[in-house]
C-alpha positions as a Markdown table, in Angstrom:
| # | Residue | x | y | z |
|---|---|---|---|---|
| 1 | Unk | -14.6 | -99.8 | 229.1 |
| 2 | Unk | -16.8 | -98.6 | 226.2 |
| 3 | Unk | -16.8 | -95.0 | 225.1 |
| 4 | Unk | -16.0 | -91.7 | 226.8 |
| 5 | Unk | -17.5 | -88.4 | 225.7 |
| 6 | Unk | -15.1 | -85.6 | 226.7 |
| 7 | Unk | -17.1 | -82.5 | 225.5 |
| 8 | Unk | -19.2 | -82.7 | 228.7 |
| 9 | Unk | -16.0 | -82.1 | 230.7 |
| 10 | Unk | -14.7 | -79.2 | 228.6 |
| 11 | Unk | -14.9 | -75.6 | 230.0 |
| 12 | Unk | -13.9 | -72.6 | 227.8 |
| 13 | Unk | -13.1 | -69.2 | 229.1 |
| 14 | Unk | -14.1 | -66.5 | 228.8 |
| 15 | Unk | -17.8 | -67.3 | 228.6 |
| 16 | Unk | -18.0 | -64.4 | 226.2 |
| 17 | Unk | -15.7 | -66.0 | 223.6 |
| 18 | Unk | -17.2 | -65.7 | 220.2 |
| 19 | Unk | -15.8 | -69.1 | 218.9 |
| 20 | Unk | -15.8 | -71.9 | 221.5 |
| 21 | Unk | -15.2 | -74.7 | 219.1 |
| 22 | Unk | -12.2 | -77.1 | 219.5 |
| 23 | Unk | -10.6 | -80.0 | 217.7 |
| 24 | Unk | -9.7 | -83.2 | 219.5 |
| 25 | Unk | -6.6 | -85.4 | 218.9 |
| 26 | Unk | -5.0 | -88.5 | 220.4 |
| 27 | Unk | -1.2 | -88.9 | 220.8 |
| 28 | Unk | -1.6 | -92.7 | 220.5 |
| 29 | Unk | -4.4 | -93.6 | 218.1 |
| 30 | Unk | -3.3 | -97.2 | 218.3 |
| 31 | Unk | -4.5 | -97.2 | 222.0 |
| 32 | Unk | -7.5 | -94.9 | 221.7 |
| 33 | Unk | -9.0 | -92.6 | 219.1 |
| 34 | Unk | -11.0 | -89.5 | 219.6 |
| 35 | Unk | -13.6 | -87.9 | 217.3 |
| 36 | Unk | -12.1 | -84.6 | 216.0 |
| 37 | Unk | -15.2 | -82.7 | 216.6 |
| 38 | Unk | -17.3 | -84.9 | 218.9 |
| 39 | Unk | -14.7 | -85.6 | 221.6 |
| 40 | Unk | -15.8 | -89.2 | 221.9 |
| 41 | Unk | -12.9 | -91.4 | 222.9 |
| 42 | Unk | -12.9 | -95.0 | 221.6 |
| 43 | Unk | -10.5 | -97.5 | 223.1 |
| 44 | Unk | -8.6 | -99.6 | 220.6 |
| 45 | Unk | -6.2 | -101.7 | 222.6 |
| 46 | Unk | -3.8 | -101.8 | 225.5 |
| 47 | Unk | -0.1 | -101.8 | 225.1 |
| 48 | Unk | 1.5 | -104.7 | 223.2 |
| 49 | Unk | 2.9 | -106.3 | 226.4 |
| 50 | Unk | -0.6 | -106.5 | 227.9 |
| 51 | Unk | -0.1 | -103.7 | 230.4 |
| 52 | Unk | -2.5 | -100.8 | 230.7 |
| 53 | Unk | -2.3 | -98.4 | 227.7 |
| 54 | Unk | -1.9 | -94.7 | 228.5 |
| 55 | Unk | -3.0 | -92.1 | 225.9 |
| 56 | Unk | -3.2 | -88.3 | 226.0 |
| 57 | Unk | -6.2 | -86.7 | 224.5 |
| 58 | Unk | -5.9 | -83.0 | 223.6 |
| 59 | Unk | -8.4 | -80.3 | 222.9 |
| 60 | Unk | -7.2 | -77.4 | 220.7 |
| 61 | Unk | -9.0 | -74.1 | 220.3 |
| 62 | Unk | -10.0 | -73.4 | 216.7 |
| 63 | Unk | -10.0 | -69.7 | 217.3 |
| 64 | Unk | -6.5 | -69.7 | 218.9 |
| 65 | Unk | -4.6 | -73.0 | 218.2 |
| 66 | Unk | -2.0 | -72.0 | 220.8 |
| 67 | Unk | -4.6 | -72.7 | 223.5 |
| 68 | Unk | -4.9 | -76.4 | 224.4 |
| 69 | Unk | -6.0 | -78.6 | 227.2 |
| 70 | Unk | -5.1 | -82.3 | 227.7 |
| 71 | Unk | -6.3 | -85.3 | 229.7 |
| 72 | Unk | -4.5 | -88.6 | 230.3 |
| 73 | Unk | -6.6 | -91.7 | 229.8 |
| 74 | Unk | -5.7 | -95.2 | 230.8 |
| 75 | Unk | -7.1 | -98.0 | 228.6 |
| 76 | Unk | -7.5 | -101.4 | 230.4 |
| 77 | Unk | -8.8 | -104.7 | 229.1 |
| 78 | Unk | -10.8 | -106.9 | 231.6 |
| 79 | Unk | -10.3 | -110.7 | 231.7 |
| 80 | Unk | -13.3 | -112.4 | 229.9 |
| 81 | Unk | -12.3 | -116.1 | 230.1 |
| 82 | Unk | -9.7 | -118.6 | 231.1 |
| 83 | Unk | -8.8 | -121.6 | 228.9 |
| 84 | Unk | -7.5 | -124.9 | 230.3 |
| 85 | Unk | -5.7 | -127.6 | 228.3 |
| 86 | Unk | -8.5 | -130.0 | 229.2 |
| 87 | Unk | -12.0 | -129.9 | 230.6 |
| 88 | Unk | -11.9 | -133.5 | 231.9 |
| 89 | Unk | -9.1 | -135.7 | 233.4 |
| 90 | Unk | -9.5 | -139.4 | 234.1 |
| 91 | Unk | -7.2 | -141.2 | 236.6 |
| 92 | Unk | -6.9 | -144.7 | 237.8 |
| 93 | Unk | -6.2 | -145.3 | 241.5 |
| 94 | Unk | -3.5 | -147.9 | 241.1 |
| 95 | Unk | -0.3 | -146.1 | 242.1 |
| 96 | Unk | 1.1 | -146.2 | 238.6 |
| 97 | Unk | 1.6 | -143.4 | 236.1 |
| 98 | Unk | -2.1 | -143.6 | 235.3 |
| 99 | Unk | -2.8 | -142.3 | 238.8 |
| 100 | Unk | -1.2 | -138.9 | 238.0 |
| 101 | Unk | -2.0 | -136.2 | 235.6 |
| 102 | Unk | -1.6 | -132.5 | 234.9 |
| 103 | Unk | -4.0 | -129.6 | 234.2 |
| 104 | Unk | -2.6 | -126.4 | 232.6 |
| 105 | Unk | -3.9 | -122.9 | 232.1 |
| 106 | Unk | -3.3 | -122.3 | 228.4 |
| 107 | Unk | -4.8 | -118.8 | 228.0 |
| 108 | Unk | -6.3 | -115.9 | 229.9 |
| 109 | Unk | -8.3 | -113.9 | 227.4 |
| 110 | Unk | -8.4 | -111.5 | 225.8 |
| 111 | Unk | -4.8 | -111.4 | 224.7 |
| 112 | Unk | -4.7 | -107.7 | 225.7 |
| 113 | Unk | -6.0 | -108.4 | 229.2 |
| 114 | Unk | -4.3 | -106.1 | 231.6 |
| 115 | Unk | -3.9 | -108.7 | 234.3 |
| 116 | Unk | -3.2 | -112.3 | 233.2 |
| 117 | Unk | -2.8 | -114.1 | 236.5 |
| 118 | Unk | -4.5 | -116.8 | 238.5 |
| 119 | Unk | -5.6 | -115.6 | 241.9 |
| 120 | Unk | -6.6 | -118.8 | 243.5 |
| 121 | Unk | -7.7 | -122.4 | 242.9 |
| 122 | Unk | -9.8 | -125.0 | 244.7 |
| 123 | Unk | -10.9 | -128.6 | 244.4 |
| 124 | Unk | -14.1 | -130.1 | 245.7 |
| 125 | Unk | -15.0 | -132.4 | 247.2 |
| 126 | Unk | -11.9 | -133.1 | 249.2 |
| 127 | Unk | -10.4 | -136.5 | 249.5 |
| 128 | Unk | -10.6 | -137.6 | 245.8 |
| 129 | Unk | -7.4 | -136.2 | 244.6 |
| 130 | Unk | -4.3 | -134.3 | 245.8 |
| 131 | Unk | -3.4 | -131.1 | 243.9 |
| 132 | Unk | 0.0 | -129.5 | 243.8 |
| 133 | Unk | 0.0 | -126.1 | 241.9 |
| 134 | Unk | 3.0 | -124.5 | 240.2 |
| 135 | Unk | 4.4 | -121.4 | 241.8 |
| 136 | Unk | 2.5 | -119.2 | 239.3 |
| 137 | Unk | -0.6 | -121.3 | 239.6 |
| 138 | Unk | -0.6 | -121.8 | 235.8 |
| 139 | Unk | -0.3 | -125.6 | 236.1 |
| 140 | Unk | -1.5 | -128.3 | 238.5 |
| 141 | Unk | -0.2 | -131.8 | 239.2 |
| 142 | Unk | -3.1 | -134.1 | 240.1 |
| 143 | Unk | -2.7 | -137.4 | 242.0 |
| 144 | Unk | -5.5 | -139.9 | 242.6 |
| 145 | Unk | -6.4 | -140.6 | 246.2 |
| 146 | Unk | -9.8 | -142.2 | 246.3 |
| 147 | Unk | -12.5 | -143.3 | 243.9 |
| 148 | Unk | -14.8 | -140.5 | 243.0 |
| 149 | Unk | -15.3 | -137.3 | 241.0 |
| 150 | Unk | -13.9 | -133.9 | 241.9 |
| 151 | Unk | -13.8 | -130.5 | 240.2 |
| 152 | Unk | -10.6 | -128.3 | 240.0 |
| 153 | Unk | -11.6 | -124.6 | 239.7 |
| 154 | Unk | -9.3 | -121.6 | 239.0 |
| 155 | Unk | -10.1 | -117.9 | 239.3 |
| 156 | Unk | -8.6 | -115.0 | 237.4 |
| 157 | Unk | -6.9 | -112.3 | 239.5 |
| 158 | Unk | -9.2 | -109.4 | 240.1 |
| 159 | Unk | -12.1 | -110.8 | 238.1 |
| 160 | Unk | -15.0 | -113.1 | 238.8 |
| 161 | Unk | -13.9 | -115.3 | 235.9 |
| 162 | Unk | -13.4 | -119.0 | 236.4 |
| 163 | Unk | -12.4 | -122.2 | 234.5 |
| 164 | Unk | -13.1 | -125.8 | 235.6 |
| 165 | Unk | -11.8 | -129.3 | 235.0 |
| 166 | Unk | -13.7 | -132.4 | 236.1 |
| 167 | Unk | -11.4 | -135.1 | 237.5 |
| 168 | Unk | -12.7 | -138.7 | 237.7 |
| 169 | Unk | -10.8 | -141.3 | 239.7 |
| 170 | Unk | -11.7 | -145.0 | 239.1 |
| 171 | Unk | -10.5 | -148.1 | 241.0 |
| 172 | Unk | -8.8 | -151.1 | 239.5 |
| 173 | Unk | -11.1 | -153.9 | 240.7 |
| 174 | Unk | -10.0 | -157.3 | 242.0 |
| 175 | Unk | -10.4 | -160.0 | 239.3 |
| 176 | Unk | -9.3 | -163.1 | 241.3 |
| 177 | Unk | -8.4 | -164.2 | 244.8 |
| 178 | Unk | -6.5 | -167.4 | 245.5 |
| 179 | Unk | -6.2 | -169.0 | 248.9 |
| 180 | Unk | -3.3 | -171.3 | 249.9 |
| 181 | Unk | -5.7 | -174.1 | 250.9 |
| 182 | Unk | -8.9 | -175.5 | 249.4 |
| 183 | Unk | -9.7 | -177.6 | 252.4 |
| 184 | Unk | -8.8 | -177.8 | 256.1 |
| 185 | Unk | -9.4 | -180.6 | 258.6 |
| 186 | Unk | -9.7 | -179.5 | 262.3 |
| 187 | Unk | -9.8 | -181.8 | 265.3 |
| 188 | Unk | -11.6 | -181.1 | 268.5 |
| 189 | Unk | -10.0 | -182.7 | 271.6 |
| 190 | Unk | -10.0 | -182.4 | 275.4 |
| 191 | Unk | -7.6 | -180.9 | 276.4 |
| 192 | Unk | -7.4 | -178.7 | 273.3 |
| 193 | Unk | -4.5 | -179.1 | 270.9 |
| 194 | Unk | -3.0 | -177.2 | 267.9 |
| 195 | Unk | -5.0 | -179.4 | 265.7 |
| 196 | Unk | -8.1 | -177.3 | 266.5 |
| 197 | Unk | -6.5 | -174.4 | 264.6 |
| 198 | Unk | -5.2 | -173.7 | 261.1 |
| 199 | Unk | -3.8 | -170.8 | 259.2 |
| 200 | Unk | -5.2 | -169.9 | 255.8 |
| 201 | Unk | -3.5 | -167.2 | 253.8 |
| 202 | Unk | -4.0 | -165.2 | 250.6 |
| 203 | Unk | -1.7 | -166.6 | 248.0 |
| 204 | Unk | -2.5 | -164.1 | 245.2 |
| 205 | Unk | -4.8 | -161.2 | 244.4 |
| 206 | Unk | -5.0 | -160.2 | 240.7 |
| 207 | Unk | -4.4 | -157.9 | 239.1 |
| 208 | Unk | -1.4 | -156.9 | 241.1 |
| 209 | Unk | -2.3 | -153.2 | 240.8 |
| 210 | Unk | -5.8 | -153.6 | 242.2 |
| 211 | Unk | -6.7 | -150.4 | 244.1 |
| 212 | Unk | -8.2 | -152.0 | 247.1 |
| 213 | Unk | -6.9 | -155.5 | 248.3 |
| 214 | Unk | -8.9 | -155.5 | 251.5 |
| 215 | Unk | -10.5 | -158.8 | 252.4 |
| 216 | Unk | -13.7 | -159.6 | 254.1 |
| 217 | Unk | -13.5 | -163.0 | 255.9 |
| 218 | Unk | -16.6 | -165.0 | 256.9 |
| 219 | Unk | -18.0 | -168.5 | 257.5 |
| 220 | Unk | -21.2 | -169.9 | 256.0 |
| 221 | Unk | -21.9 | -171.6 | 259.4 |
| 222 | Unk | -20.4 | -169.7 | 262.3 |
| 223 | Unk | -21.4 | -172.5 | 264.7 |
| 224 | Unk | -18.8 | -174.8 | 263.3 |
| 225 | Unk | -15.7 | -172.6 | 263.3 |
| 226 | Unk | -14.6 | -169.1 | 264.4 |
| 227 | Unk | -11.7 | -166.7 | 263.8 |
| 228 | Unk | -8.8 | -166.5 | 266.2 |
| 229 | Unk | -7.4 | -163.7 | 264.1 |
| 230 | Unk | -7.7 | -162.2 | 260.6 |
| 231 | Unk | -6.3 | -159.5 | 258.4 |
| 232 | Unk | -5.9 | -158.8 | 254.7 |
| 233 | Unk | -3.1 | -161.3 | 254.5 |
| 234 | Unk | -4.9 | -164.3 | 256.0 |
| 235 | Unk | -6.6 | -165.7 | 259.0 |
| 236 | Unk | -6.4 | -168.3 | 261.8 |
| 237 | Unk | -9.5 | -170.5 | 262.0 |
| 238 | Unk | -10.5 | -172.4 | 265.1 |
| 239 | Unk | -12.9 | -175.3 | 265.5 |
| 240 | Unk | -16.1 | -174.8 | 267.5 |
| 241 | Unk | -18.2 | -177.9 | 266.8 |
| 242 | Unk | -18.3 | -180.9 | 264.6 |
| 243 | Unk | -19.5 | -180.3 | 261.1 |
| 244 | Unk | -18.6 | -178.6 | 257.8 |
| 245 | Unk | -18.5 | -174.9 | 256.8 |
| 246 | Unk | -17.0 | -172.9 | 254.1 |
| 247 | Unk | -14.5 | -170.2 | 254.8 |
| 248 | Unk | -15.0 | -167.3 | 252.3 |
| 249 | Unk | -12.4 | -164.6 | 251.4 |
| 250 | Unk | -14.2 | -161.8 | 249.5 |
| 251 | Unk | -12.8 | -158.6 | 248.0 |
| 252 | Unk | -14.1 | -155.5 | 249.7 |
| 253 | Unk | -13.9 | -153.3 | 246.5 |
| 254 | Unk | -17.4 | -154.2 | 245.3 |
| 255 | Unk | -16.1 | -156.6 | 242.7 |
| 256 | Unk | -17.9 | -159.6 | 244.4 |
| 257 | Unk | -14.8 | -161.7 | 243.7 |
| 258 | Unk | -14.1 | -164.4 | 246.3 |
| 259 | Unk | -12.4 | -167.7 | 247.0 |
| 260 | Unk | -13.5 | -170.5 | 249.4 |
| 261 | Unk | -11.9 | -173.1 | 251.6 |
| 262 | Unk | -13.9 | -176.1 | 253.0 |
| 263 | Unk | -13.5 | -176.4 | 256.8 |
| 264 | Unk | -14.3 | -179.9 | 258.2 |
| 265 | Unk | -14.3 | -180.3 | 262.0 |
| 266 | Unk | -14.3 | -183.7 | 263.7 |
| 267 | Unk | -13.8 | -184.7 | 267.3 |
| 268 | Unk | -11.5 | -187.2 | 268.9 |
| 269 | Unk | -14.0 | -190.0 | 269.7 |
| 270 | Unk | -14.0 | -192.3 | 272.7 |
| 271 | Unk | -12.6 | -195.8 | 271.8 |
| 272 | Unk | -12.8 | -197.4 | 275.2 |
| 273 | Unk | -14.6 | -197.3 | 278.6 |
| 274 | Unk | -13.7 | -199.3 | 281.7 |
| 275 | Unk | -16.0 | -199.4 | 284.7 |
| 276 | Unk | -14.9 | -199.7 | 288.3 |
| 277 | Unk | -16.7 | -203.1 | 288.6 |
| 278 | Unk | -17.6 | -205.8 | 286.2 |
| 279 | Unk | -20.1 | -207.5 | 288.5 |
| 280 | Unk | -22.2 | -206.3 | 291.4 |
| 281 | Unk | -23.9 | -208.6 | 294.0 |
| 282 | Unk | -26.5 | -206.6 | 295.7 |
| 283 | Unk | -28.5 | -207.9 | 298.7 |
| 284 | Unk | -32.1 | -206.9 | 299.4 |
| 285 | Unk | -32.1 | -205.7 | 303.0 |
| 286 | Unk | -35.2 | -205.6 | 305.1 |
| 287 | Unk | -34.7 | -202.0 | 306.0 |
| 288 | Unk | -33.7 | -199.0 | 303.9 |
| 289 | Unk | -31.6 | -199.7 | 300.8 |
| 290 | Unk | -28.2 | -198.1 | 300.5 |
| 291 | Unk | -27.0 | -197.4 | 297.0 |
| 292 | Unk | -23.8 | -198.8 | 295.5 |
| 293 | Unk | -21.8 | -196.2 | 293.5 |
| 294 | Unk | -20.3 | -197.3 | 290.2 |
| 295 | Unk | -17.5 | -195.2 | 288.6 |
| 296 | Unk | -15.9 | -195.1 | 285.2 |
| 297 | Unk | -12.3 | -196.0 | 285.8 |
| 298 | Unk | -10.9 | -195.0 | 282.4 |
| 299 | Unk | -11.9 | -193.4 | 279.1 |
| 300 | Unk | -9.6 | -193.8 | 276.2 |
| 301 | Unk | -8.1 | -192.0 | 274.5 |
| 302 | Unk | -7.3 | -189.4 | 277.2 |
| 303 | Unk | -7.9 | -186.5 | 274.7 |
| 304 | Unk | -11.4 | -187.6 | 273.7 |
| 305 | Unk | -13.3 | -184.4 | 273.2 |
| 306 | Unk | -16.6 | -185.5 | 274.8 |
| 307 | Unk | -16.1 | -187.8 | 277.9 |
| 308 | Unk | -19.8 | -187.6 | 279.0 |
| 309 | Unk | -21.4 | -190.9 | 279.9 |
| 310 | Unk | -25.0 | -192.0 | 279.5 |
| 311 | Unk | -26.1 | -194.6 | 282.1 |
| 312 | Unk | -28.8 | -197.1 | 281.5 |
| 313 | Unk | -30.0 | -200.5 | 282.8 |
| 314 | Unk | -31.5 | -203.3 | 280.9 |
| 315 | Unk | -34.1 | -204.3 | 283.5 |
| 316 | Unk | -35.1 | -201.5 | 285.9 |
| 317 | Unk | -37.5 | -203.9 | 287.8 |
| 318 | Unk | -34.4 | -205.7 | 289.1 |
| 319 | Unk | -32.4 | -202.5 | 290.0 |
| 320 | Unk | -32.7 | -198.8 | 289.7 |
| 321 | Unk | -30.1 | -196.2 | 288.8 |
| 322 | Unk | -29.4 | -192.6 | 289.8 |
| 323 | Unk | -26.7 | -191.0 | 287.5 |
| 324 | Unk | -24.7 | -188.3 | 289.3 |
| 325 | Unk | -23.3 | -185.0 | 288.1 |
| 326 | Unk | -19.8 | -186.2 | 288.8 |
| 327 | Unk | -20.2 | -188.9 | 286.1 |
| 328 | Unk | -20.8 | -191.8 | 288.6 |
| 329 | Unk | -24.0 | -193.8 | 289.0 |
| 330 | Unk | -25.8 | -195.1 | 292.1 |
| 331 | Unk | -27.4 | -198.5 | 291.8 |
| 332 | Unk | -30.1 | -199.9 | 294.2 |
| 333 | Unk | -31.6 | -203.4 | 294.1 |
| 334 | Unk | -35.3 | -203.6 | 293.6 |
| 335 | Unk | -36.0 | -207.4 | 293.5 |
| 336 | Unk | -34.1 | -210.6 | 293.0 |
| 337 | Unk | -32.8 | -211.2 | 289.5 |
| 338 | Unk | -30.0 | -210.2 | 287.0 |
| 339 | Unk | -29.7 | -207.1 | 284.9 |
| 340 | Unk | -27.0 | -205.1 | 283.1 |
| 341 | Unk | -25.7 | -201.7 | 284.0 |
| 342 | Unk | -24.5 | -199.9 | 280.8 |
| 343 | Unk | -22.1 | -196.9 | 280.6 |
| 344 | Unk | -22.2 | -195.5 | 277.1 |
| 345 | Unk | -20.2 | -192.6 | 275.5 |
| 346 | Unk | -22.4 | -189.6 | 274.6 |
| 347 | Unk | -20.1 | -188.6 | 271.6 |
| 348 | Unk | -21.9 | -190.8 | 269.1 |
| 349 | Unk | -19.1 | -193.4 | 269.0 |
| 350 | Unk | -21.4 | -196.1 | 270.5 |
| 351 | Unk | -18.6 | -197.3 | 272.7 |
| 352 | Unk | -19.8 | -198.7 | 276.1 |
| 353 | Unk | -18.9 | -201.0 | 279.0 |
| 354 | Unk | -21.3 | -203.1 | 281.2 |
């Protein structure tokens, strides 16, 4: 490492010698030279195979050339840099050959470096790629794992010398989603039936090699319909109330791509109401008035969704009514005369009996 001045280490005896001068020589000038009079050793190279170069430097007495002293010197070359075959690697997270790559160490410099090995490697941050090194750590197989950017870093053995490769992983974004239905009609009934539900599935997601095919399902109006189940393959929608809403299947990969299906919910309406009596003859007693209870005998169809009844009377000066929680109605006479008791469906069908 640099120069070495040997005269400072030279000791000549006896101290009283009249001529203390020496000449210096190297047995391997190709590895290191020495100044004949100065004793300054200059490194030239290490051995051809890159190993440490050993050289013997000899001091010879000018006064008596038979008197010599030698020192063995080892010349070593430190690693100064590492070269990779690429400084940047771009991968696509699609599971194809584009999702894999390789990074190789092409050189550890200088050529005469004593140690030309990789001590260790690291990749940060974790989770973007998987790295598989070769046994000698001179090449690295890289496989995309998640979208992001990571850095592969290798270190020379015995030296604080590093080389880096930036690895970028991109996703293949969804370009289109196709549902198997564009519209669905659901029917509310009481008791409930299978017509309240329907399955909507994903027919196709393009491109086929899209990195993330996860689906976000939602309704534009959650009061109309709900999900009985859902996953990335499809969903089961269930009616909640009459109306129209849109079912949206949207890609979760940030592409904003979506497809929609119109969900229309209707209810089975009442088509007929029959009261327990068609006429009532009510007497006006002199004492307390006991009510007469009127019931709804039948409501058709049996699976009508809303069987609630609204009771009313056309002339409440003739008789008064008291609707009950059980769906019946008490009627009391108020004065002589004629009036109509009306039992009307509350489901908007306008069906009634009197």
